[in-house]
Amino acid sequence: EVSLVESGGGLVQAGGSLTLSCAVSRFPLGDTFDDYGIGWFRQAPGKGTERISEIVITDGVTYYADSVKGRFNISSDRAKTTVYLQMNALKPEDTAHYYCAASGPFRVVPHPPSTHGYHLRGRGTQVTVSS
């Protein structure tokens, strides 16, 4: 099954930026990166999981939660089968464990991918924003 590996987390001051990467690999025979939607999620201590952004790989359509809209940008590199989350103007409340997840494979990826749920995820990476 598909493997997702996150990287890029760390400690940053409020107002700073970080870019997270989600490397996707081990596609089942006959499946490609284009058959998936990839989402970024986060979970802060004592809080529930928040779906913060999604991207449909085949056409690049993106979705954002209101909490990150205008500050975060999701993108993909189809040659590298990697999804990025550029995080700008970070706030202490962005501190959380971030992970990416895959929705698919689909012959036609739903818009948004969360319509059909996410079933595979990576281990995640920690982002800590100091005030």
mmCIF file of C-alpha atoms in Angstrom:
data_model
loop_
_atom_site.group_PDB
_atom_site.id
_atom_site.type_symbol
_atom_site.label_atom_id
_atom_site.label_comp_id
_atom_site.label_asym_id
_atom_site.label_seq_id
_atom_site.Cartn_x
_atom_site.Cartn_y
_atom_site.Cartn_z
ATOM 1 C CA GLU A 1 0.000 0.000 0.000
ATOM 2 C CA VAL A 2 0.940 3.646 -0.336
ATOM 3 C CA SER A 3 3.589 4.988 2.042
ATOM 4 C CA LEU A 4 3.611 8.588 3.281
ATOM 5 C CA VAL A 5 6.602 10.131 5.057
ATOM 6 C CA GLU A 6 6.537 13.651 6.466
ATOM 7 C CA SER A 7 9.473 15.934 7.122
ATOM 8 C CA GLY A 8 10.232 19.582 7.765
ATOM 9 C CA GLY A 9 8.804 20.161 11.198
ATOM 10 C CA GLY A 10 10.637 21.992 13.934
ATOM 11 C CA LEU A 11 10.692 24.949 16.279
ATOM 12 C CA VAL A 12 9.994 28.411 14.899
ATOM 13 C CA GLN A 13 9.161 31.801 16.349
ATOM 14 C CA ALA A 14 5.752 33.348 15.892
ATOM 15 C CA GLY A 15 5.551 35.068 12.543
ATOM 16 C CA GLY A 16 8.030 32.680 10.985
ATOM 17 C CA SER A 17 7.650 30.101 8.254
ATOM 18 C CA LEU A 18 8.134 26.384 7.775
ATOM 19 C CA THR A 19 7.607 24.061 4.848
ATOM 20 C CA LEU A 20 6.457 20.518 5.485
ATOM 21 C CA SER A 21 6.961 17.753 2.931
ATOM 22 C CA CYS A 22 4.963 14.597 2.409
ATOM 23 C CA ALA A 23 6.782 12.058 0.243
ATOM 24 C CA VAL A 24 4.380 9.512 -1.211
ATOM 25 C CA SER A 25 5.632 6.187 -2.534
ATOM 26 C CA ARG A 26 4.938 2.452 -2.931
ATOM 27 C CA PHE A 27 1.941 2.852 -5.175
ATOM 28 C CA PRO A 28 0.097 -0.400 -5.829
ATOM 29 C CA LEU A 29 0.499 -1.844 -9.305
ATOM 30 C CA GLY A 30 -1.586 0.140 -11.742
ATOM 31 C CA ASP A 31 -1.981 3.159 -9.446
ATOM 32 C CA THR A 32 -0.198 6.468 -9.779
ATOM 33 C CA PHE A 33 0.207 9.642 -7.762
ATOM 34 C CA ASP A 34 -2.537 11.202 -9.890
ATOM 35 C CA ASP A 35 -5.079 8.757 -8.510
ATOM 36 C CA TYR A 36 -4.920 10.290 -5.039
ATOM 37 C CA GLY A 37 -5.913 13.270 -3.011
ATOM 38 C CA ILE A 38 -3.540 14.233 -0.228
ATOM 39 C CA GLY A 39 -4.539 16.032 2.924
ATOM 40 C CA TRP A 40 -2.655 17.668 5.764
ATOM 41 C CA PHE A 41 -3.980 17.261 9.276
ATOM 42 C CA ARG A 42 -2.865 18.433 12.692
ATOM 43 C CA GLN A 43 -3.552 17.542 16.275
ATOM 44 C CA ALA A 44 -2.647 19.748 19.202
ATOM 45 C CA PRO A 45 -2.399 18.431 22.766
ATOM 46 C CA GLY A 46 -5.848 18.104 24.269
ATOM 47 C CA LYS A 47 -7.582 18.939 20.988
ATOM 48 C CA GLY A 48 -9.174 16.986 18.205
ATOM 49 C CA THR A 49 -7.747 16.381 14.775
ATOM 50 C CA GLU A 50 -8.137 19.242 12.327
ATOM 51 C CA ARG A 51 -8.057 18.776 8.571
ATOM 52 C CA ILE A 52 -6.238 21.893 7.433
ATOM 53 C CA SER A 53 -5.632 21.477 3.719
ATOM 54 C CA GLU A 54 -6.184 19.114 0.789
ATOM 55 C CA ILE A 55 -5.026 18.851 -2.782
ATOM 56 C CA VAL A 56 -6.278 16.844 -5.734
ATOM 57 C CA ILE A 57 -3.064 15.768 -7.434
ATOM 58 C CA THR A 58 -4.374 15.398 -10.962
ATOM 59 C CA ASP A 59 -5.722 18.933 -11.322
ATOM 60 C CA GLY A 60 -4.146 20.788 -8.410
ATOM 61 C CA VAL A 61 -7.422 21.934 -6.863
ATOM 62 C CA THR A 62 -6.823 22.889 -3.248
ATOM 63 C CA TYR A 63 -8.857 23.336 -0.100
ATOM 64 C CA TYR A 64 -8.076 25.078 3.184
ATOM 65 C CA ALA A 65 -9.559 25.304 6.644
ATOM 66 C CA ASP A 66 -10.502 28.823 7.707
ATOM 67 C CA SER A 67 -7.881 28.671 10.454
ATOM 68 C CA VAL A 68 -5.036 28.560 7.909
ATOM 69 C CA LYS A 69 -6.517 30.198 4.814
ATOM 70 C CA GLY A 70 -4.292 32.970 3.540
ATOM 71 C CA ARG A 71 -1.306 31.775 5.588
ATOM 72 C CA PHE A 72 -0.712 28.191 4.407
ATOM 73 C CA ASN A 73 -0.224 26.983 0.845
ATOM 74 C CA ILE A 74 -0.429 23.363 -0.308
ATOM 75 C CA SER A 75 1.272 22.250 -3.501
ATOM 76 C CA SER A 76 2.513 19.112 -5.180
ATOM 77 C CA ASP A 77 5.456 18.044 -7.291
ATOM 78 C CA ARG A 78 4.164 15.240 -9.461
ATOM 79 C CA ALA A 79 7.651 14.242 -10.630
ATOM 80 C CA LYS A 80 8.782 13.801 -7.034
ATOM 81 C CA THR A 81 5.387 12.448 -5.846
ATOM 82 C CA THR A 82 5.628 14.878 -2.953
ATOM 83 C CA VAL A 83 3.128 17.272 -1.428
ATOM 84 C CA TYR A 84 4.282 20.399 0.359
ATOM 85 C CA LEU A 85 2.656 22.591 2.971
ATOM 86 C CA GLN A 86 4.163 26.058 3.078
ATOM 87 C CA MET A 87 3.240 27.625 6.413
ATOM 88 C CA ASN A 88 3.648 31.370 6.825
ATOM 89 C CA ALA A 89 2.828 33.842 9.578
ATOM 90 C CA LEU A 90 2.878 31.020 12.087
ATOM 91 C CA LYS A 91 1.121 31.498 15.412
ATOM 92 C CA PRO A 92 1.581 29.710 18.743
ATOM 93 C CA GLU A 93 -1.833 28.117 18.185
ATOM 94 C CA ASP A 94 -0.408 26.379 15.097
ATOM 95 C CA THR A 95 1.675 24.232 17.438
ATOM 96 C CA ALA A 96 0.643 20.651 16.784
ATOM 97 C CA HIS A 97 1.610 17.284 15.410
ATOM 98 C CA TYR A 98 1.146 17.482 11.632
ATOM 99 C CA TYR A 99 0.632 14.533 9.342
ATOM 100 C CA CYS A 100 -0.385 13.876 5.768
ATOM 101 C CA ALA A 101 -2.850 11.290 4.573
ATOM 102 C CA ALA A 102 -3.979 9.800 1.278
ATOM 103 C CA SER A 103 -7.464 9.488 -0.114
ATOM 104 C CA GLY A 104 -7.747 7.034 -3.000
ATOM 105 C CA PRO A 105 -6.952 5.546 -5.353
ATOM 106 C CA PHE A 106 -9.756 6.821 -7.502
ATOM 107 C CA ARG A 107 -10.258 6.724 -11.248
ATOM 108 C CA VAL A 108 -11.802 10.183 -10.743
ATOM 109 C CA VAL A 109 -10.661 11.850 -7.539
ATOM 110 C CA PRO A 110 -13.560 13.465 -5.657
ATOM 111 C CA HIS A 111 -13.559 17.191 -4.953
ATOM 112 C CA PRO A 112 -12.723 17.536 -2.132
ATOM 113 C CA PRO A 113 -10.945 14.233 -1.466
ATOM 114 C CA SER A 114 -12.305 14.187 2.087
ATOM 115 C CA THR A 115 -15.679 13.327 0.547
ATOM 116 C CA HIS A 116 -14.501 9.732 0.468
ATOM 117 C CA GLY A 117 -12.301 9.886 3.549
ATOM 118 C CA TYR A 118 -8.624 9.403 4.237
ATOM 119 C CA HIS A 119 -7.439 5.933 5.076
ATOM 120 C CA LEU A 120 -3.657 5.967 4.954
ATOM 121 C CA ARG A 121 -1.449 8.355 6.874
ATOM 122 C CA GLY A 122 2.162 9.015 7.735
ATOM 123 C CA ARG A 123 3.684 9.185 11.189
ATOM 124 C CA GLY A 124 3.786 12.932 11.176
ATOM 125 C CA THR A 125 6.124 15.701 12.219
ATOM 126 C CA GLN A 126 6.003 18.099 15.151
ATOM 127 C CA VAL A 127 5.653 21.846 14.648
ATOM 128 C CA THR A 128 6.201 24.110 17.632
ATOM 129 C CA VAL A 129 5.666 27.856 17.395
ATOM 130 C CA SER A 130 7.069 29.944 20.224
ATOM 131 C CA SER A 131 5.613 33.303 21.202
#
